mmCIF file of C-alpha atoms in Angstrom:
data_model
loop_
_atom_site.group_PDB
_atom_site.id
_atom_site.type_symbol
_atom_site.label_atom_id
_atom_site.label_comp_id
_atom_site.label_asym_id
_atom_site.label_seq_id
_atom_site.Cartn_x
_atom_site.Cartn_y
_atom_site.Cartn_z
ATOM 1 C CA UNK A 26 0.964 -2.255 -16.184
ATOM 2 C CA UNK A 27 1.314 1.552 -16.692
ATOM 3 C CA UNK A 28 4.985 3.038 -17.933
ATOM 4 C CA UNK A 29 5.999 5.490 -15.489
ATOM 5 C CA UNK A 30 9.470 7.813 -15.151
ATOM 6 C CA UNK A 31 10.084 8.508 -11.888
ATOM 7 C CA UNK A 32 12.819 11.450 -10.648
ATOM 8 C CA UNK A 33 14.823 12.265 -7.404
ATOM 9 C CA UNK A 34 17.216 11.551 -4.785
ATOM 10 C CA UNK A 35 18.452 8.266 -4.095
ATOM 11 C CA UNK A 36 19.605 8.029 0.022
ATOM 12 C CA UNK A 37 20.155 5.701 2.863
ATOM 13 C CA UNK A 38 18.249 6.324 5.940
ATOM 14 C CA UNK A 39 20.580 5.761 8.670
ATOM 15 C CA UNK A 40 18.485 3.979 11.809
ATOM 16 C CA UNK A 41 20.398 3.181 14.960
ATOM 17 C CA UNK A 42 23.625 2.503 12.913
ATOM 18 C CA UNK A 43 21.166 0.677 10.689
ATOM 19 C CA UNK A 44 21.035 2.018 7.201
ATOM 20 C CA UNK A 45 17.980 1.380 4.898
ATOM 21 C CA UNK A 46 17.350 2.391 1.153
ATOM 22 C CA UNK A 47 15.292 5.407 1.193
ATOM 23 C CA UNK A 48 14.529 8.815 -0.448
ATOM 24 C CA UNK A 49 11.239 10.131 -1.243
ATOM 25 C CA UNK A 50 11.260 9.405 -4.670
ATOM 26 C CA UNK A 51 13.070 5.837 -4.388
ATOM 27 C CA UNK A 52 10.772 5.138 -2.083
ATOM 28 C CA UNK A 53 7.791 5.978 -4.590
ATOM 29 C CA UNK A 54 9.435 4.335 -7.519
ATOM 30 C CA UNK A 55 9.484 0.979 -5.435
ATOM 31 C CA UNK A 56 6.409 1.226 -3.901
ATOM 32 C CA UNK A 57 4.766 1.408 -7.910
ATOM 33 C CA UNK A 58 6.956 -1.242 -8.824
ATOM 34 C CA UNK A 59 6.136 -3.302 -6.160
ATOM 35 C CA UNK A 60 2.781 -2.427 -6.916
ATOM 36 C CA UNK A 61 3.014 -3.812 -10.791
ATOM 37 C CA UNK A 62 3.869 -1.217 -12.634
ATOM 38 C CA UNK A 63 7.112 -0.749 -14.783
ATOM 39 C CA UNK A 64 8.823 1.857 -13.254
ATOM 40 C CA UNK A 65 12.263 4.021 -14.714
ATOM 41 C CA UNK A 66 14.205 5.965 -12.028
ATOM 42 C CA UNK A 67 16.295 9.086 -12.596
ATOM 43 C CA UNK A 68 18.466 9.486 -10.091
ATOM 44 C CA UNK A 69 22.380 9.322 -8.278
ATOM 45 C CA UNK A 70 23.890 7.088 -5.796
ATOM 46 C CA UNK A 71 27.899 5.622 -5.706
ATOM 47 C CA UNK A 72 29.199 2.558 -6.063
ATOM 48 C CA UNK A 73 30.437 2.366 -2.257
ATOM 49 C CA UNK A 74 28.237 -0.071 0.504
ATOM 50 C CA UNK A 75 25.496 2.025 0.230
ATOM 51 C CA UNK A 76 24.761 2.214 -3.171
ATOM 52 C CA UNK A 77 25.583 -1.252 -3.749
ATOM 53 C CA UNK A 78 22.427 -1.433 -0.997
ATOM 54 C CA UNK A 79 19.784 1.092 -3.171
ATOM 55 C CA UNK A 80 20.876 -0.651 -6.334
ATOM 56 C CA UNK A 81 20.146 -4.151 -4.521
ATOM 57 C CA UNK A 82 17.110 -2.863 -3.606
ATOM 58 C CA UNK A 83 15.670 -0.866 -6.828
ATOM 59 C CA UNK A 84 16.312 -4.343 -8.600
ATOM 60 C CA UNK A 85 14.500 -6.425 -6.108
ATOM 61 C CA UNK A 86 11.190 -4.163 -6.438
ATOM 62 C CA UNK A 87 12.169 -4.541 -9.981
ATOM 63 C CA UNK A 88 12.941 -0.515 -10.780
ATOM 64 C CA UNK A 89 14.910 0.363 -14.122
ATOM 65 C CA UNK A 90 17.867 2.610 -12.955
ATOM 66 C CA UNK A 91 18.314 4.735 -15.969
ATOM 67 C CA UNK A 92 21.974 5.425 -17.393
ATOM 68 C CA UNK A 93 23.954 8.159 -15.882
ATOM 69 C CA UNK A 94 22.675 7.642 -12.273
ATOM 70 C CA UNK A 95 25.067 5.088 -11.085
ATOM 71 C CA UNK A 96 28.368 7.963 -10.408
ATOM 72 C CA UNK A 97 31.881 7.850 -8.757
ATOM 73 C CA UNK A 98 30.880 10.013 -5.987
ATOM 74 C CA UNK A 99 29.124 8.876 -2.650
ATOM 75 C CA UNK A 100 25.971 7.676 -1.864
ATOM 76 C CA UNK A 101 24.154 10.125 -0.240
ATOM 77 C CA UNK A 102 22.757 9.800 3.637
ATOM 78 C CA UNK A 103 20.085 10.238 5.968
ATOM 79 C CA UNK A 104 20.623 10.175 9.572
ATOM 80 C CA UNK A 105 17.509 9.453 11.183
ATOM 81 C CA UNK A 106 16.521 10.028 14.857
ATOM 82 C CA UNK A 107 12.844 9.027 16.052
ATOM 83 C CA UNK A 108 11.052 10.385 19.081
ATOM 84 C CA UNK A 109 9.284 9.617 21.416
ATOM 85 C CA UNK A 110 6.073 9.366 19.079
ATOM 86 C CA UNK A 111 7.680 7.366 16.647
ATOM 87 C CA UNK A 112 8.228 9.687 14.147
ATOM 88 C CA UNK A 113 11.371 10.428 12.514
ATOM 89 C CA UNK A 114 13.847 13.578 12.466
ATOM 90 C CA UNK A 115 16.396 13.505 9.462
ATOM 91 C CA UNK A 116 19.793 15.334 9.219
ATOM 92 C CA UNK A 117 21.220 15.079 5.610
ATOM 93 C CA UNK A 118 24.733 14.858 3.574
ATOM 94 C CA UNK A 119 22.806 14.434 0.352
ATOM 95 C CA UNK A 120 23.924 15.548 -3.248
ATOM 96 C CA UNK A 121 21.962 15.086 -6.602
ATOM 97 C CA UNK A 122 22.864 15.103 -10.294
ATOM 98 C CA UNK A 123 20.729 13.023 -11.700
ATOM 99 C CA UNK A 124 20.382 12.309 -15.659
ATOM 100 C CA UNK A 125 17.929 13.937 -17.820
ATOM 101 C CA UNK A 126 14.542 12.083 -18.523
ATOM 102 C CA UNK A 127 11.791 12.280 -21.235
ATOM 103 C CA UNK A 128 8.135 11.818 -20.909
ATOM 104 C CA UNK A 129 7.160 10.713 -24.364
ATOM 105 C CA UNK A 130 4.008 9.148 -25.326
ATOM 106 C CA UNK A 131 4.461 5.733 -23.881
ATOM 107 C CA UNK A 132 4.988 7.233 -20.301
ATOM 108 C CA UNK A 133 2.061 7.682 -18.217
ATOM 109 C CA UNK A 134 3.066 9.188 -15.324
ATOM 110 C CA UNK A 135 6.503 11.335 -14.867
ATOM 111 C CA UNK A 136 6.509 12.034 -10.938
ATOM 112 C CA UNK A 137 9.029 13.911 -8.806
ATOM 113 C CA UNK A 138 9.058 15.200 -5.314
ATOM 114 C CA UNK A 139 11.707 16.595 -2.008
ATOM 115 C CA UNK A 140 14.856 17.396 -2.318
ATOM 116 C CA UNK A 141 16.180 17.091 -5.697
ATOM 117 C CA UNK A 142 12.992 18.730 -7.042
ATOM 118 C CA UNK A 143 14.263 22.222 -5.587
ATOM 119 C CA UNK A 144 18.514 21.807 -5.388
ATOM 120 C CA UNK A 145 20.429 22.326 -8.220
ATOM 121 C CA UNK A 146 21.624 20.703 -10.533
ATOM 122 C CA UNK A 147 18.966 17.849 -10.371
ATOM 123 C CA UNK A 148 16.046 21.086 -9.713
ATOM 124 C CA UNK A 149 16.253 22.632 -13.217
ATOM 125 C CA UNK A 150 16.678 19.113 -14.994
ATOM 126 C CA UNK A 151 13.181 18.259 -13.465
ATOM 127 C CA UNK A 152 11.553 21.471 -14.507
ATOM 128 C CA UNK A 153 12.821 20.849 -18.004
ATOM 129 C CA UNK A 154 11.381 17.151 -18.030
ATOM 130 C CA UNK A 155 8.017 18.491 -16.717
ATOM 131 C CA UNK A 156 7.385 21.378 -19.163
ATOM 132 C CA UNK A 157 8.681 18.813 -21.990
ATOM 133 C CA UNK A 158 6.433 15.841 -20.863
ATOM 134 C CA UNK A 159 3.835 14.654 -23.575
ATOM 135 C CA UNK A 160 0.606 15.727 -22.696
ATOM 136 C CA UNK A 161 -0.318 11.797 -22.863
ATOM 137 C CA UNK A 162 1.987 11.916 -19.405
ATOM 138 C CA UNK A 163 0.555 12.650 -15.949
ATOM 139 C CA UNK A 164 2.290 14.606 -13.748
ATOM 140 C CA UNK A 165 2.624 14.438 -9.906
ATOM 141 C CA UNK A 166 4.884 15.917 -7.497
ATOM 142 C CA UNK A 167 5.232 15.468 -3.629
ATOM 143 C CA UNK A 168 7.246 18.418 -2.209
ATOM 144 C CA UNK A 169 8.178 16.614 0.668
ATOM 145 C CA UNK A 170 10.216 19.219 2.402
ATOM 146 C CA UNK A 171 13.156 19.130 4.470
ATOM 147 C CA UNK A 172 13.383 22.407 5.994
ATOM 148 C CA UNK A 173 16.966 22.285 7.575
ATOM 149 C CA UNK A 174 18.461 22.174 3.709
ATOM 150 C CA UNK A 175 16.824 24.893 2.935
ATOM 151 C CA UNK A 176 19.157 27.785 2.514
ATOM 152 C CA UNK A 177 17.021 30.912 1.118
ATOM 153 C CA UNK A 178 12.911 30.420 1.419
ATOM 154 C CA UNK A 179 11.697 32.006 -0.927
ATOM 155 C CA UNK A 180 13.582 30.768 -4.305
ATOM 156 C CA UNK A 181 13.131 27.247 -2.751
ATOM 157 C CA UNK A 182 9.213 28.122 -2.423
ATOM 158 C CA UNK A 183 9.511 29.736 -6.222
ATOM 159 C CA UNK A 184 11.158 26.430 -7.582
ATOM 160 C CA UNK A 185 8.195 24.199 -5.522
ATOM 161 C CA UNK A 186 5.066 26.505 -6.905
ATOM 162 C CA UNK A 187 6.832 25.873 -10.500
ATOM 163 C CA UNK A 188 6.256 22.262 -9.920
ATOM 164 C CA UNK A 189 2.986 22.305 -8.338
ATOM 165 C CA UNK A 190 1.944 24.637 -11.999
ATOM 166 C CA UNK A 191 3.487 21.577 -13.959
ATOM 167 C CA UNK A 192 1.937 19.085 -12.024
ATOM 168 C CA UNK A 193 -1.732 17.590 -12.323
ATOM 169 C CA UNK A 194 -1.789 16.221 -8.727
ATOM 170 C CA UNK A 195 0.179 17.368 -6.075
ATOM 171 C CA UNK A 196 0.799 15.385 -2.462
ATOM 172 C CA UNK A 197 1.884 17.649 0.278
ATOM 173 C CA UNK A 198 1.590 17.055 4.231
ATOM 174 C CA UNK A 199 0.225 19.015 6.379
ATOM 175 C CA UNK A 200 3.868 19.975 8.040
ATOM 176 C CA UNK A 201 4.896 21.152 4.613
ATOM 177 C CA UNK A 202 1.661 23.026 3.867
ATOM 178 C CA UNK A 203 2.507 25.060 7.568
ATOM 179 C CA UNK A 204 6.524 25.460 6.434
ATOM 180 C CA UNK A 205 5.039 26.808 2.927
ATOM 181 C CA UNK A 206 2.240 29.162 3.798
ATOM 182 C CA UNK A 207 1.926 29.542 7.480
ATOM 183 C CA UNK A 208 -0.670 32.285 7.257
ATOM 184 C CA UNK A 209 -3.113 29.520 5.543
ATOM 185 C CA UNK A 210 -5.327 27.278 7.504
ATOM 186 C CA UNK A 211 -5.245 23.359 5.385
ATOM 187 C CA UNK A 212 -8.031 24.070 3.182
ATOM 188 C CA UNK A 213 -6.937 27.252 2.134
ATOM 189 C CA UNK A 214 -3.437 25.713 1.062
ATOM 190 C CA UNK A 215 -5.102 23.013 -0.815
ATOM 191 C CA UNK A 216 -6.837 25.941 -2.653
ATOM 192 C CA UNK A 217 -3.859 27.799 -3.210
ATOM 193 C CA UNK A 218 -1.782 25.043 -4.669
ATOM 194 C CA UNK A 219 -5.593 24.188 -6.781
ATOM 195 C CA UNK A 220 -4.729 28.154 -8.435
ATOM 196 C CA UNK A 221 -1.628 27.353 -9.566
ATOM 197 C CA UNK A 222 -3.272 24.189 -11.868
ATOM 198 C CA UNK A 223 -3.106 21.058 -10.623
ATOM 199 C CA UNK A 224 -6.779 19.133 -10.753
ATOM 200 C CA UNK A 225 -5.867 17.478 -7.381
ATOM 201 C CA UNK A 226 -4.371 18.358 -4.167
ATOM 202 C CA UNK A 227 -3.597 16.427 -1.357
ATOM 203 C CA UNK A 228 -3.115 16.472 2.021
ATOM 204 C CA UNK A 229 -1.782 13.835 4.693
ATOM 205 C CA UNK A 230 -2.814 14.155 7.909
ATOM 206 C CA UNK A 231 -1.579 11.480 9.662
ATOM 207 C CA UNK A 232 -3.179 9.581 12.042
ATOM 208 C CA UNK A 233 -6.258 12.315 11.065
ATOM 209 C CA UNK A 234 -6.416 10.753 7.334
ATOM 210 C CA UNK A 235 -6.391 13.349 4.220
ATOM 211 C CA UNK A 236 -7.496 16.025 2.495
ATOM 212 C CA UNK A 237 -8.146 16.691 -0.608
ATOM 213 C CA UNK A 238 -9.451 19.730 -3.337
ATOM 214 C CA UNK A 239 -10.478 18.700 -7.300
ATOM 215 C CA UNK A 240 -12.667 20.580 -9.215
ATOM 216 C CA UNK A 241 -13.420 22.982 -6.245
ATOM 217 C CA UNK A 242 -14.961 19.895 -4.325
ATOM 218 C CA UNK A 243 -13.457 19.250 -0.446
ATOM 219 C CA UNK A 244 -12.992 15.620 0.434
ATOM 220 C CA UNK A 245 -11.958 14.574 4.132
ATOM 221 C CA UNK A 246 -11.378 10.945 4.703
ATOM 222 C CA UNK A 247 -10.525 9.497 7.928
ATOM 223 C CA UNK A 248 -7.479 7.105 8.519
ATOM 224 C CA UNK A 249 -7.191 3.562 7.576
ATOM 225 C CA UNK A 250 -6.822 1.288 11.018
ATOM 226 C CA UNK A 251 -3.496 0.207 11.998
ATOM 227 C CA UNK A 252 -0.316 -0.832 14.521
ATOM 228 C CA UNK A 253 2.358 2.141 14.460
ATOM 229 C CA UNK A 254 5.733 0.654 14.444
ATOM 230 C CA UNK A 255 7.614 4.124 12.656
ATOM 231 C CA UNK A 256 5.882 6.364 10.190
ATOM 232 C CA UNK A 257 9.371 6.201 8.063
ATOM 233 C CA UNK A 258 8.061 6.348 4.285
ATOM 234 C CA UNK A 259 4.756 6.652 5.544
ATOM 235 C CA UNK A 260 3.898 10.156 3.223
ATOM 236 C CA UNK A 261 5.720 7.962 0.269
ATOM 237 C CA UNK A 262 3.565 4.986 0.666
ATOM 238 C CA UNK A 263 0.651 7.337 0.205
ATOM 239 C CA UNK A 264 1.882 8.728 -2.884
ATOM 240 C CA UNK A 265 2.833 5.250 -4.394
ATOM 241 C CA UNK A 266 -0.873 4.147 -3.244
ATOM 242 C CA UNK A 267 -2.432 7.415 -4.595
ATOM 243 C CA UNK A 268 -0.669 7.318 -8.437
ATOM 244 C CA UNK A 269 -1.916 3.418 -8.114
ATOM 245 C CA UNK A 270 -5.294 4.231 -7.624
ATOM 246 C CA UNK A 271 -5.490 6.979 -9.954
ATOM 247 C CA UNK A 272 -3.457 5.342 -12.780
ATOM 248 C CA UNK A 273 -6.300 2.080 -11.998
ATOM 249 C CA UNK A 274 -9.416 3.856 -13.282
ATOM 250 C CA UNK A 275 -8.462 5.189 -16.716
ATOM 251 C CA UNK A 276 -11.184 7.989 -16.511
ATOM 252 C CA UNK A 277 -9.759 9.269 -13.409
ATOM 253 C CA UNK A 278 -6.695 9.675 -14.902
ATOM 254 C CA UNK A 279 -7.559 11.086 -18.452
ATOM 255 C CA UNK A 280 -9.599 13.336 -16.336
ATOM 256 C CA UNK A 281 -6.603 15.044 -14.364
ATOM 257 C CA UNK A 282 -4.481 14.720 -17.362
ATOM 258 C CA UNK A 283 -6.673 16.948 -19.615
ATOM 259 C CA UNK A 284 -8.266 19.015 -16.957
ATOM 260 C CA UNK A 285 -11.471 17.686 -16.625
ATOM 261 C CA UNK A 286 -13.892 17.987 -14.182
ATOM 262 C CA UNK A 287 -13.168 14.399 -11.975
ATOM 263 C CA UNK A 288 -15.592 11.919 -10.396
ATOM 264 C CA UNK A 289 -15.460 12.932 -6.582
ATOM 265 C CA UNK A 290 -15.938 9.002 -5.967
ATOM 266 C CA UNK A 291 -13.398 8.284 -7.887
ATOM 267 C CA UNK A 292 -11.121 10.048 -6.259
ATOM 268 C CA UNK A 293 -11.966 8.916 -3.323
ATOM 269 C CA UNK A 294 -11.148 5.529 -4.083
ATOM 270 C CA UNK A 295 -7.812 6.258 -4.810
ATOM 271 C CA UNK A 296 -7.198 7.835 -1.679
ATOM 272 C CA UNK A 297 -8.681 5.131 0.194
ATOM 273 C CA UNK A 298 -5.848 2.937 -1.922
ATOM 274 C CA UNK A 299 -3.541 5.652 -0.643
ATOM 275 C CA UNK A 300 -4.332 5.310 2.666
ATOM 276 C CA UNK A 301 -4.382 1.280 2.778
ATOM 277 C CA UNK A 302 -0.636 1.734 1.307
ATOM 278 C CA UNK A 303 0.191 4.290 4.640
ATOM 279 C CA UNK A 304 -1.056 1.938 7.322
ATOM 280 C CA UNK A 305 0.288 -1.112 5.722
ATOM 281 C CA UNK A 306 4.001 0.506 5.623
ATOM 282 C CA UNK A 307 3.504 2.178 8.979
ATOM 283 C CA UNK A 308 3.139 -0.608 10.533
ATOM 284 C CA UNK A 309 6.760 -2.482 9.429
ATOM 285 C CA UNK A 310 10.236 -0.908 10.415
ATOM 286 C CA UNK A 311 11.603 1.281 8.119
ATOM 287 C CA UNK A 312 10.551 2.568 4.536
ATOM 288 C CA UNK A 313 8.833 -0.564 3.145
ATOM 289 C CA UNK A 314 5.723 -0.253 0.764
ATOM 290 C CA UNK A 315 3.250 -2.813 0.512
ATOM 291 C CA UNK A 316 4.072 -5.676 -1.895
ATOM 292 C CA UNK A 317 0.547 -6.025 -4.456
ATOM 293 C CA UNK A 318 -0.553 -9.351 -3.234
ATOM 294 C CA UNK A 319 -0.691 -7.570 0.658
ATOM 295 C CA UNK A 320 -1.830 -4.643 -0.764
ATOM 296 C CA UNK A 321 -4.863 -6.021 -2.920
ATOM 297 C CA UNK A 322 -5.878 -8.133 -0.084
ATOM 298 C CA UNK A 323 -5.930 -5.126 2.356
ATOM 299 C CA UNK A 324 -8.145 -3.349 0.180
ATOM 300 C CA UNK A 325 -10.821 -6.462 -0.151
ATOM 301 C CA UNK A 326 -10.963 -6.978 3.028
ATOM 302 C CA UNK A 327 -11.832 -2.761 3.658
ATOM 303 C CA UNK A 328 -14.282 -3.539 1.063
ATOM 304 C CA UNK A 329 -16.034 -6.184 2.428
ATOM 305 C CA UNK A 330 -16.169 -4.098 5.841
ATOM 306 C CA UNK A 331 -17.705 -1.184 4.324
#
């Protein structure tokens, strides 16, 4: 069981008059937790229907909500529409000011990612946690963009490369890489983001699978098989499934951490663990990452296939 801090919005994803406990970064924090790992959350929701919901639901995965991020002020919302593909279209009323968080020495991953990564006030106490994280910590990040909050480009894309410099993996998909550098075919985004430091950088693909860049090395794996119901917390799933399978194989993870040159296999087993997590929560209603005892069976039985 690895200590990790986890920072962000907390939201409800409206569905059909349906709402459901989501936000990226909620959604990552339970998917680790769920996953076996003790997990501390940074973050803001009220003490109306809806938060009384995400609280319900951070304690069932087992999540620590840290002091400060239970406030007077209302939960904020997602309203969710899906198309005819099944994927979803969000509008927001969201607002974020989260409590500051320290990576010290027992923490072994501090991650972070969308919204309240890049609005203020929650934006600058992220950036302060990251640059003041032990160097014992790993740091991800998952931009996770939602374009129609965006209200001037290019700070928002300044305040996103800071985190992707702070960060030793970043997570984007390949939407955000096209909203961030639309000049830049995929690779050539992942080798961007690789100049501004991180030691991996991934991209989800969707039904396609991922892509990823360490140590100058390309990997392209294809998707894991499964039934589409929404892809709602799909990209989250992924991330949750990716820190898992990094944070599993210690050398791995010492490797990002210090800058190392990492074990192209090894990474590729955590992606595969990323990728089990995606199809797995794909294939339920809403955002709901794989509980371990689903999730270590799924991977046996890809093993025993391949």
């Amino acid at each position: 069981m690895s200590h990790i801090e986890v920072m962000g919005e907390s939201l409800v994803d409206v569905v059909g008059g349906t709402a459901h406990p989501g936000g990226s970064p909620l959604n990552v924090a339970v998917g680790l937790a769920r996953l076996g790992h003790e997990v501390h959350f940074s973050t803001e929701f009220g003490r109306d229907t809806y938060g009384n919901q995400i609280d319900e639901h951070l304690q069932n995965a087992g999540v620590k909500v840290i002091a400060g991020s239970v406030t007077e002020r209302s939960t904020s919302v997602a309203q969710v529409e899906m198309d005819e593909l099944s994927n979803a279209h969000y509008t927001f009323d969201i607002h974020q000011q989260i409590p500051a968080m320290q990576a010290d020495d027992a923490t072994e991953l501090l991650h972070t990612g969308s919204i309240a990564a890049w609005i203020e006030p929650s934006s600058q106490c992220i950036v302060d946690a990251f640059m003041n994280a032990s160097v014992h910590s790993l740091r991800s990040y998952d931009p996770n963009l939602r374009p129609d909050l965006v209200q001037e480009k290019d700070s928002a894309v300044e305040r996103i490369e800071q985190l992707m410099s702070l960060s030793n993996i970043v997570k984007l998909s390949d939407v955000d890489g096209q909203w961030l550098y639309p000049e830049l075919e995929a690779w050539e985004v992942l080798e961007h983001i690789a100049s501004l430091g991180p030691g991996l950088v991934v991209m989800t693909q969707g039904a396609d699978g991922c892509l990823a860049l360490t140590s100058g090395r390309r990997i392209d794996i294809e998707a894991s098989p499964t039934t589409l119901v929404d892809t709602i917390g799909a990209g989250d799933a992924f991330m949750s499934g990716l820190l898992y399978g990094v944070l599993a194989n210690p050398e791995l993870a010492l490797a990002l951490r210090s800058g190392t040159t990492a074990d192209s296999k090894d990474v590729e087993v955590a992606l595969r663990h990323a990728l089990t997590s995606a199809a797995l929560t794909v294939a339920q209603a809403g955002a709901n990452p794989p509980w371990i005892e689903d999730f270590s069976l799924a991977i046996n039985n890809y093993a025993s296939q391949h």
